[in-house]
Amino acid sequence: EVQLVESGGGLVQPGRSLRLSCTASGFTFGDYAMSWVRQAPGKGLEWVGFIRSKAYGGTTEYAASVKGRFTISRDDSKSIAYLQMNSLKTEDTAVYYCTRAGDSSGYYPHWGQGTLVTVSS
Amino acid sequence: AIRMTQSPSSFSASTGDRVTITCRASQGISSYLAWYQQKPGKAPKLLIYAASTLQSGVPSRFSGSGSGTDFTLTISCLQSEDFATYYCQQYYSYPLSTFGQGTKLEIK
């Protein structure tokens, strides 16, 4: 069974940094791309970014709203994906979900439980 | 970026009703569309992908249709557990993706 568990959320001041982790199990982590999706309180879902598997170069893509501030990385030996968030803004306050797409697809059958990031002074 | 617009944003219905939610893409996305159900405090759950393919384990009262720019999610006979918020997602621009703003389905 695929399991994704996010951690690292919390309260952080504007302008500061935070790193989220997504620990995966139940599948061969290194074979899959991983994505992050967020949801501001009472709002809809927003795609944040994506990292390809090493077989496809391990390269990343980001939403315009976070490009240049957020960085996604992966440690295949530990089955963990990371979301490094720098220069945080109040509008980054959200629940952050780690997701895995299905085979050769862009939809998300697999989601973590989410971790809440609150950016406030 | 491809924009996804759902309608209505919210509405009320009764158990047993047949309901339809629509999703429109700002440009053609073929059949690269998924539907999700989300309940408060929970992660979204995939219902349908490729516009009309039911995800394993999802009840057959859920169905999807459409291609190009216009899509629908239909629930044929509402059950109490179906009251939730529903989102469409385009993955035509994979790995980039966008979601609709959501449709909240409430009990009448």
Short mmCIF file of C-alpha atoms in Angstrom, two decimals:
data_model
loop_
_atom_site.label_atom_id
_atom_site.label_comp_id
_atom_site.label_asym_id
_atom_site.label_seq_id
_atom_site.Cartn_x
_atom_site.Cartn_y
_atom_site.Cartn_z
CA GLU A 1 0.00 0.00 0.00
CA VAL A 2 1.34 3.42 -0.97
CA GLN A 3 1.82 5.69 2.03
CA LEU A 4 2.99 9.29 2.06
CA VAL A 5 3.64 11.07 5.35
CA GLU A 6 4.43 14.79 5.48
CA SER A 7 6.24 16.44 8.35
CA GLY A 8 7.95 19.70 9.20
CA GLY A 9 5.04 22.13 9.21
CA GLY A 10 4.56 24.78 11.85
CA LEU A 11 4.47 28.49 12.60
CA VAL A 12 7.12 30.62 10.92
CA GLN A 13 7.64 34.36 10.58
CA PRO A 14 7.44 36.10 7.21
CA GLY A 15 10.76 36.09 5.40
CA ARG A 16 12.00 32.98 7.18
CA SER A 17 12.53 29.45 5.84
CA LEU A 18 11.04 26.05 6.49
CA ARG A 19 11.67 22.58 5.08
CA LEU A 20 8.95 20.00 4.67
CA SER A 21 9.58 16.29 4.29
CA CYS A 22 7.50 13.59 2.62
CA THR A 23 8.40 10.07 3.67
CA ALA A 24 7.16 7.42 1.25
CA SER A 25 6.61 3.70 1.59
CA GLY A 26 4.86 0.89 -0.23
CA PHE A 27 6.49 1.49 -3.61
CA THR A 28 9.90 1.92 -5.22
CA PHE A 29 10.33 5.61 -4.48
CA GLY A 30 13.15 6.19 -6.94
CA ASP A 31 10.99 5.11 -9.88
CA TYR A 32 8.43 7.89 -9.46
CA ALA A 33 8.10 11.62 -9.82
CA MET A 34 6.74 13.40 -6.76
CA SER A 35 4.64 16.54 -6.47
CA TRP A 36 3.50 19.04 -3.85
CA VAL A 37 0.01 20.58 -3.74
CA ARG A 38 -1.16 23.14 -1.20
CA GLN A 39 -4.46 24.43 0.11
CA ALA A 40 -4.84 27.76 1.89
CA PRO A 41 -7.41 27.81 4.72
CA GLY A 42 -10.91 27.65 3.27
CA LYS A 43 -9.55 27.80 -0.29
CA GLY A 44 -9.02 25.43 -3.21
CA LEU A 45 -6.11 23.29 -4.29
CA GLU A 46 -2.97 24.80 -5.83
CA TRP A 47 -0.25 22.79 -7.55
CA VAL A 48 3.12 23.88 -6.13
CA GLY A 49 5.80 21.86 -7.86
CA PHE A 50 7.21 18.58 -9.09
CA ILE A 51 10.44 16.59 -9.21
CA ARG A 52 11.15 13.95 -11.82
CA SER A 53 12.72 10.63 -11.02
CA LYS A 54 16.49 10.33 -11.46
CA ALA A 55 15.86 8.27 -14.59
CA TYR A 56 14.42 11.45 -16.11
CA GLY A 57 17.09 13.71 -14.76
CA GLY A 58 15.58 14.53 -11.36
CA THR A 59 14.66 17.96 -12.68
CA THR A 60 12.01 20.19 -11.17
CA GLU A 61 9.09 22.42 -12.18
CA TYR A 62 7.35 25.05 -10.08
CA ALA A 63 4.25 27.17 -10.02
CA ALA A 64 4.88 30.82 -10.82
CA SER A 65 3.76 31.81 -7.32
CA VAL A 66 6.68 29.96 -5.68
CA LYS A 67 9.34 29.87 -8.38
CA GLY A 68 12.65 31.20 -7.10
CA ARG A 69 11.61 30.78 -3.44
CA PHE A 70 10.75 27.07 -3.16
CA THR A 71 13.00 24.13 -4.02
CA ILE A 72 12.03 20.49 -4.28
CA SER A 73 14.63 17.77 -3.83
CA ARG A 74 14.69 14.05 -3.17
CA ASP A 75 16.75 11.45 -1.35
CA ASP A 76 15.98 8.13 -2.98
CA SER A 77 18.09 6.22 -0.44
CA LYS A 78 15.71 7.38 2.29
CA SER A 79 12.51 7.51 0.18
CA ILE A 80 12.00 11.15 1.12
CA ALA A 81 10.99 14.17 -0.94
CA TYR A 82 11.67 17.64 0.43
CA LEU A 83 10.11 21.04 -0.07
CA GLN A 84 12.48 23.82 0.95
CA MET A 85 10.53 27.06 1.37
CA ASN A 86 12.48 30.31 1.59
CA SER A 87 11.39 33.95 1.86
CA LEU A 88 8.02 32.83 3.14
CA LYS A 89 5.02 35.13 2.77
CA THR A 90 1.75 35.23 4.68
CA GLU A 91 0.03 34.00 1.52
CA ASP A 92 2.06 30.78 1.72
CA THR A 93 -0.03 29.78 4.74
CA ALA A 94 -1.62 26.47 3.74
CA VAL A 95 -1.82 22.76 4.25
CA TYR A 96 0.89 21.22 2.09
CA TYR A 97 0.23 17.81 0.57
CA CYS A 98 2.77 15.44 -0.91
CA THR A 99 1.38 13.53 -3.89
CA ARG A 100 2.40 10.76 -6.25
CA ALA A 101 0.92 10.37 -9.68
CA GLY A 102 -0.20 7.11 -11.17
CA ASP A 103 2.00 5.31 -13.68
CA SER A 104 2.75 7.56 -16.67
CA SER A 105 0.03 9.99 -15.67
CA GLY A 106 -0.51 13.43 -14.20
CA TYR A 107 -3.43 12.72 -11.90
CA TYR A 108 -2.94 11.90 -8.22
CA PRO A 109 -4.28 8.66 -6.74
CA HIS A 110 -1.94 9.02 -3.76
CA TRP A 111 -1.89 11.84 -1.21
CA GLY A 112 -0.34 12.32 2.19
CA GLN A 113 -2.37 13.60 5.12
CA GLY A 114 -0.92 17.09 4.76
CA THR A 115 1.07 19.34 7.05
CA LEU A 116 0.02 22.87 8.03
CA VAL A 117 2.38 25.78 7.47
CA THR A 118 1.38 29.08 9.08
CA VAL A 119 3.32 32.18 8.12
CA SER A 120 2.64 34.94 10.61
CA SER A 121 4.45 37.44 12.75
CA ALA B 1 -1.46 28.79 -17.83
CA ILE B 2 -4.60 26.75 -18.34
CA ARG B 3 -7.48 27.96 -16.16
CA MET B 4 -10.17 25.64 -14.89
CA THR B 5 -13.60 27.03 -13.99
CA GLN B 6 -16.17 24.97 -12.12
CA SER B 7 -19.85 25.66 -11.77
CA PRO B 8 -21.66 26.04 -9.59
CA SER B 9 -19.37 27.06 -6.72
CA SER B 10 -21.84 25.58 -4.27
CA PHE B 11 -25.31 24.15 -4.20
CA SER B 12 -27.73 22.17 -2.08
CA ALA B 13 -29.25 18.83 -2.90
CA SER B 14 -31.09 15.99 -1.21
CA THR B 15 -30.20 12.34 -0.74
CA GLY B 16 -31.32 10.42 -3.81
CA ASP B 17 -30.95 13.38 -6.20
CA ARG B 18 -29.01 13.23 -9.42
CA VAL B 19 -26.47 16.05 -9.55
CA THR B 20 -24.10 17.37 -12.18
CA ILE B 21 -21.04 19.57 -11.72
CA THR B 22 -19.36 21.19 -14.69
CA CYS B 23 -15.74 22.11 -15.35
CA ARG B 24 -14.52 24.24 -18.24
CA ALA B 25 -10.92 24.59 -19.38
CA SER B 26 -9.58 27.83 -20.86
CA GLN B 27 -8.12 25.83 -23.75
CA GLY B 28 -8.51 22.32 -25.09
CA ILE B 29 -7.11 19.62 -22.81
CA SER B 30 -8.28 16.52 -24.68
CA SER B 31 -9.33 14.07 -21.94
CA TYR B 32 -6.58 14.95 -19.47
CA LEU B 33 -9.00 15.69 -16.66
CA ALA B 34 -9.48 14.23 -13.19
CA TRP B 35 -12.12 14.71 -10.49
CA TYR B 36 -11.51 14.62 -6.73
CA GLN B 37 -13.71 14.57 -3.65
CA GLN B 38 -12.55 16.28 -0.47
CA LYS B 39 -14.11 16.14 2.96
CA PRO B 40 -13.22 18.59 5.75
CA GLY B 41 -9.82 17.97 7.26
CA LYS B 42 -8.98 15.22 4.78
CA ALA B 43 -6.81 14.91 1.71
CA PRO B 44 -8.55 14.87 -1.67
CA LYS B 45 -9.62 11.49 -3.01
CA LEU B 46 -9.33 10.64 -6.70
CA LEU B 47 -12.70 9.70 -8.22
CA ILE B 48 -12.22 9.82 -11.98
CA TYR B 49 -9.30 10.24 -14.39
CA ALA B 50 -9.00 10.53 -18.15
CA ALA B 51 -12.32 12.39 -17.97
CA SER B 52 -14.44 9.26 -17.64
CA THR B 53 -12.45 6.39 -16.09
CA LEU B 54 -13.60 5.45 -12.62
CA GLN B 55 -10.81 5.00 -10.10
CA SER B 56 -10.72 1.57 -8.49
CA GLY B 57 -13.00 1.33 -5.47
CA VAL B 58 -15.13 4.36 -6.35
CA PRO B 59 -18.88 3.65 -6.44
CA SER B 60 -20.47 3.39 -9.87
CA ARG B 61 -22.95 6.20 -9.07
CA PHE B 62 -20.07 8.56 -9.96
CA SER B 63 -19.45 9.15 -13.65
CA GLY B 64 -17.56 11.64 -15.77
CA SER B 65 -17.81 12.81 -19.34
CA GLY B 66 -16.47 15.38 -21.76
CA SER B 67 -13.40 16.22 -23.78
CA GLY B 68 -11.73 19.31 -25.14
CA THR B 69 -12.88 22.16 -22.92
CA ASP B 70 -16.14 21.03 -21.29
CA PHE B 71 -16.49 18.30 -18.70
CA THR B 72 -19.08 17.04 -16.24
CA LEU B 73 -19.12 14.97 -13.06
CA THR B 74 -22.44 13.28 -12.36
CA ILE B 75 -23.57 11.57 -9.18
CA SER B 76 -26.58 9.48 -10.11
CA CYS B 77 -28.15 8.98 -6.68
CA LEU B 78 -26.72 11.08 -3.88
CA GLN B 79 -25.80 9.31 -0.70
CA SER B 80 -25.14 11.01 2.65
CA GLU B 81 -21.41 10.35 2.34
CA ASP B 82 -21.27 12.27 -0.98
CA PHE B 83 -21.74 15.68 0.61
CA ALA B 84 -18.29 17.16 0.16
CA THR B 85 -16.30 19.53 -2.04
CA TYR B 86 -15.40 18.41 -5.55
CA TYR B 87 -12.45 19.59 -7.65
CA CYS B 88 -11.50 19.10 -11.27
CA GLN B 89 -7.84 19.01 -12.31
CA GLN B 90 -6.25 19.33 -15.74
CA TYR B 91 -3.01 17.46 -16.37
CA TYR B 92 -2.72 18.22 -20.07
CA SER B 93 0.22 20.50 -19.24
CA TYR B 94 1.87 17.79 -17.11
CA PRO B 95 3.90 18.10 -14.98
CA LEU B 96 2.30 21.50 -14.51
CA SER B 97 -1.28 21.19 -13.40
CA THR B 98 -4.20 23.34 -12.34
CA PHE B 99 -7.33 22.73 -10.31
CA GLY B 100 -10.78 24.22 -10.49
CA GLN B 101 -11.88 26.42 -7.61
CA GLY B 102 -14.10 23.69 -6.19
CA THR B 103 -17.82 22.94 -5.89
CA LYS B 104 -19.24 22.51 -2.40
CA LEU B 105 -22.18 20.13 -2.30
CA GLU B 106 -24.37 20.63 0.75
CA ILE B 107 -27.40 18.89 2.15
CA LYS B 108 -30.72 20.61 1.42
#
